[in-house]
mmCIF file of C-alpha atoms in Angstrom:
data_model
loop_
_atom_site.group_PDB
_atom_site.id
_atom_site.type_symbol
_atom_site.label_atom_id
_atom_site.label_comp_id
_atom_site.label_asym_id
_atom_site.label_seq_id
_atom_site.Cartn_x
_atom_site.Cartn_y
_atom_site.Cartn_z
ATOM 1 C CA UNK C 1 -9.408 4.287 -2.905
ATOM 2 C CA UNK C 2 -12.139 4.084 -5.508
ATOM 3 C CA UNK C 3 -13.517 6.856 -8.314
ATOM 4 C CA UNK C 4 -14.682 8.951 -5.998
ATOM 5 C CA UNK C 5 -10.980 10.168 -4.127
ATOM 6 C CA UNK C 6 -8.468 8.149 -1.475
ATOM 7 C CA UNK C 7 -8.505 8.101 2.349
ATOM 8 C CA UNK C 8 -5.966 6.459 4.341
ATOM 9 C CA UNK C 9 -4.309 6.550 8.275
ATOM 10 C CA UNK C 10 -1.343 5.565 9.469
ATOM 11 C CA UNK C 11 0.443 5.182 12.808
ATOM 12 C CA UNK C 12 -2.863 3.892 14.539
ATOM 13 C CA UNK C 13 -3.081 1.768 17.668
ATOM 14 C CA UNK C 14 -5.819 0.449 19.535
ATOM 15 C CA UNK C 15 -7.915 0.482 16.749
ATOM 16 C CA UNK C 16 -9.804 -2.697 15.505
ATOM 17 C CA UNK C 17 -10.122 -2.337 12.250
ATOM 18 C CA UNK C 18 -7.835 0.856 10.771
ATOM 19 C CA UNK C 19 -8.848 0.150 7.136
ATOM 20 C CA UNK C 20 -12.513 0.976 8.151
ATOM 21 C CA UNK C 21 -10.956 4.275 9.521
ATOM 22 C CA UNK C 22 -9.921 4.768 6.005
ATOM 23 C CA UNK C 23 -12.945 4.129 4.545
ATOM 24 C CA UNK C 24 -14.763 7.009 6.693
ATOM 25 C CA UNK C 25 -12.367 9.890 5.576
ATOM 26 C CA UNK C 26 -13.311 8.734 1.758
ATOM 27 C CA UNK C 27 -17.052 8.800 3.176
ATOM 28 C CA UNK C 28 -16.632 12.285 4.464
ATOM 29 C CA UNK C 29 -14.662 13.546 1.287
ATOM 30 C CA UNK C 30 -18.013 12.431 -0.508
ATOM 31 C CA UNK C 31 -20.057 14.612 2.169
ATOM 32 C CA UNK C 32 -18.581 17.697 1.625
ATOM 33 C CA UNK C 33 -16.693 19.904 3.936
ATOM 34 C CA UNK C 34 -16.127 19.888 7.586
ATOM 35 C CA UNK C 35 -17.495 22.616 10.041
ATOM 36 C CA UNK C 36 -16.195 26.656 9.097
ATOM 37 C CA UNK C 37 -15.814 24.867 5.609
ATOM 38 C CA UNK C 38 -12.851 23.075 6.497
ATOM 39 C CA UNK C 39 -11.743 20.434 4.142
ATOM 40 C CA UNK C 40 -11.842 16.693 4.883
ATOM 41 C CA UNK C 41 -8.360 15.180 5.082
ATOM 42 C CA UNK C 42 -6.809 12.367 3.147
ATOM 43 C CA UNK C 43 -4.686 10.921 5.133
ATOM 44 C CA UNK C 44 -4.684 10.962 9.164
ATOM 45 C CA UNK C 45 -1.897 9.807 11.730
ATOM 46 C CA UNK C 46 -0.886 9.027 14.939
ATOM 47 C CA UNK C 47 -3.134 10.591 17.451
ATOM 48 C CA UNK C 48 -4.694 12.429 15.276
ATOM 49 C CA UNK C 49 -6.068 9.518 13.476
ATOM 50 C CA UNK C 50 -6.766 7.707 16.884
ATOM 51 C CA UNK C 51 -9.063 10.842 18.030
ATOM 52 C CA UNK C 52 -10.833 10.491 14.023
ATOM 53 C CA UNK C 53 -12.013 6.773 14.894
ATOM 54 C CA UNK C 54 -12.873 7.549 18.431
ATOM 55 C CA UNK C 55 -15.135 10.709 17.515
ATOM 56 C CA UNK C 56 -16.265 8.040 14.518
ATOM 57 C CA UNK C 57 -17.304 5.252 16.945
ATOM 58 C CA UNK C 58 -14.427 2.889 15.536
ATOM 59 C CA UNK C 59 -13.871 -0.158 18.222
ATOM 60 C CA UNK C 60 -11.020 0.220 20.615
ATOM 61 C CA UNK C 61 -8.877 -2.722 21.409
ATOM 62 C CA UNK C 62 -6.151 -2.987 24.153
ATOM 63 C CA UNK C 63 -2.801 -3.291 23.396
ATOM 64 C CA UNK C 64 -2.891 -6.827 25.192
ATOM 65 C CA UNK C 65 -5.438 -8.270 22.700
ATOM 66 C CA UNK C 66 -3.459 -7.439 19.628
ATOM 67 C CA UNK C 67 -0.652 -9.494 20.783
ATOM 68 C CA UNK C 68 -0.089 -13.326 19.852
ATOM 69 C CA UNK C 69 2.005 -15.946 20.850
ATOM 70 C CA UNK C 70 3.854 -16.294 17.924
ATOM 71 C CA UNK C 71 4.224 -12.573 17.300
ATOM 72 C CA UNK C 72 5.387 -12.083 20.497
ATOM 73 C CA UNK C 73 8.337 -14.729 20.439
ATOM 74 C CA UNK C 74 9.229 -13.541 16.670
ATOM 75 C CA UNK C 75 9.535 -9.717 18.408
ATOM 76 C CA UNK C 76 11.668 -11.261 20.997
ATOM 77 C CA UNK C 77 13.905 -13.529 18.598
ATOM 78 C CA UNK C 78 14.722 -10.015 16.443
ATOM 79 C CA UNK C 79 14.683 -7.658 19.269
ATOM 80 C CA UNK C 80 17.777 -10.068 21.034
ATOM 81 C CA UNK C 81 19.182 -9.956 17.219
ATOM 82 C CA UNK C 82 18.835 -5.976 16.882
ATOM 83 C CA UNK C 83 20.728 -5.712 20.777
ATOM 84 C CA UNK C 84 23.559 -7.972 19.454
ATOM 85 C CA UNK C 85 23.876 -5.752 16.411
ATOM 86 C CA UNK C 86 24.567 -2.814 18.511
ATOM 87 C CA UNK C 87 26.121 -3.854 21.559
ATOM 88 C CA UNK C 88 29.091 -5.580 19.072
ATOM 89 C CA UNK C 89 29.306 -2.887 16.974
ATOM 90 C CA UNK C 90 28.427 -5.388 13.432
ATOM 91 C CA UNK C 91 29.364 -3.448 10.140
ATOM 92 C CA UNK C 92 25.945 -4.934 9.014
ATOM 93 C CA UNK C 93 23.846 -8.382 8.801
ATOM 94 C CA UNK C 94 24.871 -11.001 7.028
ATOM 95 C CA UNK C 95 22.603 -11.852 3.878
ATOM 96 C CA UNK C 96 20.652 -14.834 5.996
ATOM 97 C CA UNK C 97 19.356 -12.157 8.585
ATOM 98 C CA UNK C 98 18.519 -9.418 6.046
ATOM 99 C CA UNK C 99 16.443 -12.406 4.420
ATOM 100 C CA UNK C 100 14.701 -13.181 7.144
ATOM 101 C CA UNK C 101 13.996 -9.971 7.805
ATOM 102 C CA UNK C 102 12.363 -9.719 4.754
ATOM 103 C CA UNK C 103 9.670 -12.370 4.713
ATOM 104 C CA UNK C 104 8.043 -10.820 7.716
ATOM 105 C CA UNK C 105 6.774 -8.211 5.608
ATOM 106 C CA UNK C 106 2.705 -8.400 6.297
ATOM 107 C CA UNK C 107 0.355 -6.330 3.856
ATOM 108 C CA UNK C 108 -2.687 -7.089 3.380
ATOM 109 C CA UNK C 109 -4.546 -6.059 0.151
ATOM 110 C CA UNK C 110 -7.436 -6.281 -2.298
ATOM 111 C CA UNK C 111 -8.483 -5.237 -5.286
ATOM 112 C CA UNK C 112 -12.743 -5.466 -6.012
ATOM 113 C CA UNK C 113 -14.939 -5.015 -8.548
ATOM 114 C CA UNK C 114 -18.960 -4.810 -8.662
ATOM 115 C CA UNK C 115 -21.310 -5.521 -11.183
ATOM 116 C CA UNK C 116 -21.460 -2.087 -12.724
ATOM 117 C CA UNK C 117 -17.954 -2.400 -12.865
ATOM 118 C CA UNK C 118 -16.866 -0.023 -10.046
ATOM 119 C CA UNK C 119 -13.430 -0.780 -8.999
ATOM 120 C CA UNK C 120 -11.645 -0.200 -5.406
ATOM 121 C CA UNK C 121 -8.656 -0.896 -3.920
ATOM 122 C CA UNK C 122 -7.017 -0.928 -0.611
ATOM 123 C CA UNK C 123 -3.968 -1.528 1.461
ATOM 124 C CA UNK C 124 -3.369 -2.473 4.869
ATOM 125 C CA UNK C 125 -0.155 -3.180 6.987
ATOM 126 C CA UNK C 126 1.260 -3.305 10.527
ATOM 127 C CA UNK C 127 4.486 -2.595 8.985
ATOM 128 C CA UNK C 128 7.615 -4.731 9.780
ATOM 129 C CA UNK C 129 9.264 -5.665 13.028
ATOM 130 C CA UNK C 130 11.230 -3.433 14.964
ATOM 131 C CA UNK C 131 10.378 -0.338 12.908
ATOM 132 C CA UNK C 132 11.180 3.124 14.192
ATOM 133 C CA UNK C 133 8.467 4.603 16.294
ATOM 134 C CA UNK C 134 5.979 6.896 13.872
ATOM 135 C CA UNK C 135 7.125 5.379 10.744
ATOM 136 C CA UNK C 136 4.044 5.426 7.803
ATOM 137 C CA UNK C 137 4.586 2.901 4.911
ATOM 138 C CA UNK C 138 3.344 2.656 2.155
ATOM 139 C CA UNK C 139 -0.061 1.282 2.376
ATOM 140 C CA UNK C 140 -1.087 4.503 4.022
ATOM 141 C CA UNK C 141 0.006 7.157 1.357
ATOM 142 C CA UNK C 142 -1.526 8.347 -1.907
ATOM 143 C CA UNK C 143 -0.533 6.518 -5.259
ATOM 144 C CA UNK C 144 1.922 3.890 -3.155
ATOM 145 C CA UNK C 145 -0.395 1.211 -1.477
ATOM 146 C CA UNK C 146 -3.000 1.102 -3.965
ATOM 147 C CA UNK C 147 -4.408 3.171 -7.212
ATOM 148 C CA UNK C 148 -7.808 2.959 -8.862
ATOM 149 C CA UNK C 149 -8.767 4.839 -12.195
ATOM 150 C CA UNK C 150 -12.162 4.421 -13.830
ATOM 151 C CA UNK C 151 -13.370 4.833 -17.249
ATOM 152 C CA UNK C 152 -10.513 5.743 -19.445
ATOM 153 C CA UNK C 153 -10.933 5.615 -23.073
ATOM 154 C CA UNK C 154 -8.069 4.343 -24.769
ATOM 155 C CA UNK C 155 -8.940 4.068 -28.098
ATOM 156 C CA UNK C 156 -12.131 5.143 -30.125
ATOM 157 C CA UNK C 157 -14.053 1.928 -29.433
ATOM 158 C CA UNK C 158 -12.124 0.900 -25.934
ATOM 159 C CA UNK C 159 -12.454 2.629 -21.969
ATOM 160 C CA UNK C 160 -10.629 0.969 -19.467
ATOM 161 C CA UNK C 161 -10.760 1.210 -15.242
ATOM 162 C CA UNK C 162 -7.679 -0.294 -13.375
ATOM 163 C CA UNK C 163 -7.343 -1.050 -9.560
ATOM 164 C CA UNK C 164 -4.292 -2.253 -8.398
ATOM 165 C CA UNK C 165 -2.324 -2.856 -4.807
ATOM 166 C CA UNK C 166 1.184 -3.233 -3.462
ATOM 167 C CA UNK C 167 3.347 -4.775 -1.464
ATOM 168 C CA UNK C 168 7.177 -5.066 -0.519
ATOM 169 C CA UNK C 169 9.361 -2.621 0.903
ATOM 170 C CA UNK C 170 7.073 0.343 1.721
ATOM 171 C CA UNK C 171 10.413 3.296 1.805
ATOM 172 C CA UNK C 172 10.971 1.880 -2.128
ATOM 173 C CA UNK C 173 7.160 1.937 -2.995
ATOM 174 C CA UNK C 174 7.028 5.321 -1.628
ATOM 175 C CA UNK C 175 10.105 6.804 -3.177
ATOM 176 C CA UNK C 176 8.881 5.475 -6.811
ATOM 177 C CA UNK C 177 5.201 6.131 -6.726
ATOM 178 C CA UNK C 178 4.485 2.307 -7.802
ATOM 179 C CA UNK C 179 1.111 1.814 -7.808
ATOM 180 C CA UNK C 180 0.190 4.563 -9.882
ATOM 181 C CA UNK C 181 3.010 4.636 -12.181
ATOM 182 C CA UNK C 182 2.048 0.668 -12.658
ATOM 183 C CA UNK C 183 -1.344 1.830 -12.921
ATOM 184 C CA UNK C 184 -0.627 4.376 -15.715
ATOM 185 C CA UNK C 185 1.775 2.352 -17.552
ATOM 186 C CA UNK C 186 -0.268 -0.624 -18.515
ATOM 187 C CA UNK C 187 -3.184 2.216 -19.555
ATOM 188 C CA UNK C 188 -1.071 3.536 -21.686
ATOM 189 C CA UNK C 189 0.403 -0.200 -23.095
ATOM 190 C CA UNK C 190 -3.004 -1.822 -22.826
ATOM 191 C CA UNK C 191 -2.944 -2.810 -26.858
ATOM 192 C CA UNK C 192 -0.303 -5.480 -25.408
ATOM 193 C CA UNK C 193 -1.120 -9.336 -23.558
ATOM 194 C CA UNK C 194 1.353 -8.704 -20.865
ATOM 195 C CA UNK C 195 1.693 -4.481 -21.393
ATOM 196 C CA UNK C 196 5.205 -4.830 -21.155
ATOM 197 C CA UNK C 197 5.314 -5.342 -16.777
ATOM 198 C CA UNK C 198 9.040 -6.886 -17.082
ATOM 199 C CA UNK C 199 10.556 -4.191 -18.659
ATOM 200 C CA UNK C 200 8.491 -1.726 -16.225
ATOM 201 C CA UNK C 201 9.310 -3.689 -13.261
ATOM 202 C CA UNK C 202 12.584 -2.971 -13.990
ATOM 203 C CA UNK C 203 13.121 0.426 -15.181
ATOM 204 C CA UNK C 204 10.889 1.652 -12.848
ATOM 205 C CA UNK C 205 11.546 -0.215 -9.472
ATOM 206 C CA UNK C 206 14.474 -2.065 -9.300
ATOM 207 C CA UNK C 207 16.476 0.671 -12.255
ATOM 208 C CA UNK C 208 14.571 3.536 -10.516
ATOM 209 C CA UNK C 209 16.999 6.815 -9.872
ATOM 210 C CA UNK C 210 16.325 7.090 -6.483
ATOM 211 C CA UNK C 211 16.918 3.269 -5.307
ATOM 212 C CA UNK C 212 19.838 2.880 -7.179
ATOM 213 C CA UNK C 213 22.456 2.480 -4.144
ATOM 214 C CA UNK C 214 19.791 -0.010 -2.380
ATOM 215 C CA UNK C 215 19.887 -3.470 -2.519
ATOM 216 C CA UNK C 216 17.597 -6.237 -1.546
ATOM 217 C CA UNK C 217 14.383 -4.190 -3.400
ATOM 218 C CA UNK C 218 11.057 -5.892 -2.998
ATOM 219 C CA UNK C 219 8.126 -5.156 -4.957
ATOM 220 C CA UNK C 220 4.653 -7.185 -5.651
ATOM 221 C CA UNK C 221 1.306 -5.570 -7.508
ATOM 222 C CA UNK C 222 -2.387 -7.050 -7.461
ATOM 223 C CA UNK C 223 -3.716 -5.984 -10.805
ATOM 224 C CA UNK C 224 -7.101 -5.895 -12.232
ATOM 225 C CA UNK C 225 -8.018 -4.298 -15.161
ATOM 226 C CA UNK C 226 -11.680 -4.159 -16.655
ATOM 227 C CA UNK C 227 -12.366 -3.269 -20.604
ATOM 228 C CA UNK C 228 -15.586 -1.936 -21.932
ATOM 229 C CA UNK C 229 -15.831 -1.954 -25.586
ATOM 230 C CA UNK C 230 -18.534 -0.266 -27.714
ATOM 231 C CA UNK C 231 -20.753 -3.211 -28.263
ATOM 232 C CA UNK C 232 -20.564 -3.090 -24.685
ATOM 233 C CA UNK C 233 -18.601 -5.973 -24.421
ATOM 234 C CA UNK C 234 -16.627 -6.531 -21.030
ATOM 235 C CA UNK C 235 -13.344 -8.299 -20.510
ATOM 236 C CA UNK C 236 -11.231 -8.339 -16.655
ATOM 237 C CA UNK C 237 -8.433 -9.523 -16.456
#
């Protein structure tokens, strides 16, 4: 996502590098409309984003190359722990599994900025292990993985731009908007040194309406933030 609008894909195999796939629906947004005027999508999955990166050159990988050693014996190790879950009927995991469950969360994400002080963001994950076949987290959808607004004047002699990223557990992300709530708030607080994140963080994520019968909620934000002031003075932080 940068100034110009937000492309994304989800549900991809056999695709090198899906975040480039990303980056060509933005391109095409940019370009106009499609054939018979048809607009450009945002957001492509499954086979329908596969067919995108083919018709767009992307590299294809096989399944076979994707795979590591370590990967491979970490799917095994929570595969055998998923069958013993069902075959004796367990009420649920005991708080060591769900833990390690947890830290194999593996997003990816960056937040740049160029000289003229164009922001971007983006998001990319593979998800977690043994998740249900066609699931989309968060990375892929709009506002959730990542957020970018650019020159917003906050104050007669003060415009702000903001790119930020996410991480944690993607359902949670999705179900509170995060990154561009997150995004929004600290516009809106940016008078203050730490814009008031704590009491955000918790109101917002971990108090939020719709998570409040889950435990066990993960969150994490990459944050920059870039102030232009009218003596054209520049301060990231």
């Amino acid at each position: 996502m940068d100034k110009t609008g937000f492309g994304s894909v989800g549900a991809i195999s056999n695709i090198k590098n899906p975040i480039m796939v990303s980056l060509s629906l933005l391109d095409a947004q940019s370009k106009g409309t499609l054939s018979l005027g048809r607009i450009v999508p945002c957001m492509l999955v499954g086979e329908g984003a596969k067919k995108w990166a083919i018709e767009h050159n992307f590299e294809q990988v096989s399944q076979e190359s994707m795979k590591t050693e370590s990967m491979i014996k970490s799917h095994r190790h929570y595969k055998q722990k998923l069958d013993d879950f069902h075959q004796n009927n367990l009420v649920q995991l005991n708080a060591k599994n769900r833990s390690d469950e947890e830290a194999l969360l593996d997003t990816v994400g960056a937040v740049c900025i160029d000289r003229d002080g164009n922001l971007a963001s983006a998001a990319s994950s593979g998800g977690i292990l043994l998740k249900h076949p066609g699931r989309v987290g968060h990375a892929s959808f709009f506002g959730c993985g990542c957020w970018v607004e650019q020159d917003i004047k906050t104050s007669e002699e003060e415009t702000n731009s903001i790119g930020i990223c996410t991480t944690g557990c993607g359902e949670y992300i999705i179900k509170t908007l995060f990154a561009k709530e997150c995004a929004q708030h600290i516009l809106k607080y940016s008078d203050k040194t730490d814009y008031d994140l704590n009491t955000f963080f918790k109101k917002n994520f971990f108090g939020a309406p719709l998570l409040k019968n889950f435990d066990d909620k993960l969150i994490g934000a990459l944050i920059c933030k870039l102030s232009t002031f009218e003596n054209n003075k520049k301060n990231c932080n």
